Short mmCIF file of C-alpha atoms in Angstrom, two decimals:
data_model
loop_
_atom_site.label_atom_id
_atom_site.label_comp_id
_atom_site.label_asym_id
_atom_site.label_seq_id
_atom_site.Cartn_x
_atom_site.Cartn_y
_atom_site.Cartn_z
CA MET A 1 76.90 108.85 -65.77
CA MET A 2 73.24 109.29 -65.17
CA TYR A 3 71.15 109.81 -68.22
CA PHE A 4 67.52 110.81 -67.76
CA THR A 5 64.90 112.49 -70.12
CA ASP A 6 61.17 112.82 -69.13
CA VAL A 7 59.51 110.73 -71.65
CA GLU A 8 56.13 111.78 -70.46
CA ARG A 9 56.65 115.32 -70.72
CA THR A 10 58.04 114.80 -74.24
CA ARG A 11 55.00 112.66 -75.08
CA ALA A 12 52.80 115.53 -74.37
CA ARG A 13 54.93 117.96 -76.36
CA LEU A 14 54.75 115.49 -79.16
CA VAL A 15 51.04 115.74 -79.40
CA ASP A 16 51.12 119.15 -80.84
CA SER A 17 54.01 118.60 -83.35
CA ALA A 18 54.40 117.58 -86.96
CA ILE A 19 56.24 114.59 -86.16
CA PRO A 20 54.40 111.46 -87.61
CA ALA A 21 53.03 109.26 -84.72
CA LYS A 22 54.76 106.30 -85.88
CA ASP A 23 58.19 107.95 -85.51
CA GLY A 24 57.30 109.75 -82.37
CA MET A 25 56.42 106.50 -80.52
CA ALA A 26 59.64 105.24 -81.72
CA TYR A 27 61.60 108.00 -80.53
CA LEU A 28 59.79 107.78 -77.01
CA GLN A 29 60.69 104.05 -76.89
CA ILE A 30 64.40 104.95 -77.45
CA LEU A 31 64.38 107.56 -74.94
CA SER A 32 62.64 105.04 -72.26
CA ASN A 33 65.27 102.63 -73.21
CA LEU A 34 67.92 105.19 -72.72
CA ASN A 35 66.66 105.94 -69.04
CA ALA A 36 66.40 102.10 -68.33
CA LEU A 37 69.80 101.41 -69.52
CA SER A 38 71.16 104.30 -67.58
CA LEU A 39 69.83 102.89 -64.17
CA LEU A 40 71.21 99.57 -65.04
CA LEU A 41 74.81 101.07 -65.51
CA ALA A 42 74.53 103.29 -62.59
CA PRO A 43 77.40 102.48 -59.87
CA LEU A 44 74.97 101.16 -57.35
CA ASN A 45 73.88 98.50 -60.10
CA ALA A 46 77.27 98.13 -61.46
CA ASP A 47 78.46 95.78 -58.88
CA GLU A 48 75.52 93.33 -59.43
CA LEU A 49 76.25 92.93 -63.02
CA GLU A 50 77.93 89.66 -64.19
CA ASP A 51 80.96 89.59 -66.29
CA GLY A 52 80.41 90.88 -69.78
CA GLU A 53 76.99 92.23 -68.85
CA THR A 54 78.41 95.96 -68.45
CA GLU A 55 80.13 95.87 -71.92
CA ARG A 56 76.73 94.57 -73.46
CA LEU A 57 74.76 97.30 -71.69
CA GLU A 58 77.30 99.79 -72.61
CA LYS A 59 76.95 98.84 -76.27
CA MET A 60 73.25 98.85 -76.10
CA PHE A 61 73.31 102.41 -74.64
CA ARG A 62 75.40 103.47 -77.43
CA ASP A 63 73.34 101.95 -79.98
CA HIS A 64 70.24 103.77 -78.56
CA LEU A 65 72.28 107.01 -78.29
CA ALA A 66 73.04 106.59 -82.17
CA ARG A 67 69.45 105.88 -83.00
CA ARG A 68 68.11 108.94 -81.18
CA THR A 69 70.71 111.16 -82.72
CA LEU A 70 69.40 109.63 -86.24
CA PHE A 71 65.89 110.72 -85.18
CA GLU A 72 66.88 114.08 -84.00
CA VAL A 73 68.85 114.52 -87.37
CA GLN A 74 65.64 113.62 -89.44
CA TYR A 75 63.53 115.81 -87.31
CA PRO A 76 65.31 118.74 -85.55
CA GLU A 77 62.17 119.69 -83.52
CA LEU A 78 62.72 116.34 -81.35
CA VAL A 79 65.75 118.11 -79.71
CA VAL A 80 63.82 120.96 -78.58
CA LEU A 81 60.56 118.71 -77.61
CA SER A 82 62.83 116.59 -75.15
CA ARG A 83 64.68 119.43 -73.22
CA PRO A 84 63.89 119.89 -69.61
CA ASP A 85 61.53 122.65 -68.78
CA ASP A 86 64.02 124.69 -67.22
CA TRP A 87 66.60 124.51 -70.15
CA THR A 88 68.53 127.82 -70.58
CA GLY A 89 70.88 126.84 -73.39
CA ASN A 90 70.14 127.61 -77.11
#
């Protein structure tokens, strides 16, 4: 599974939001970490991982995803701010 959020686009959108700067920065860090972990877990890189690394990275990914969810529950606006430009859902 490949996971990607445009962190710079989200950062630009956060500027005009009511999200406290400290929480916005923490959210952006979570998004960046999720992007990086996704790259490390991509099939091309999976062969290069040592025993146990995949499980540790998957746990880190789940933990970061849970933290993202907590922020989005606290600040529902973050869900909208992190969507791609071509989003057509509700």
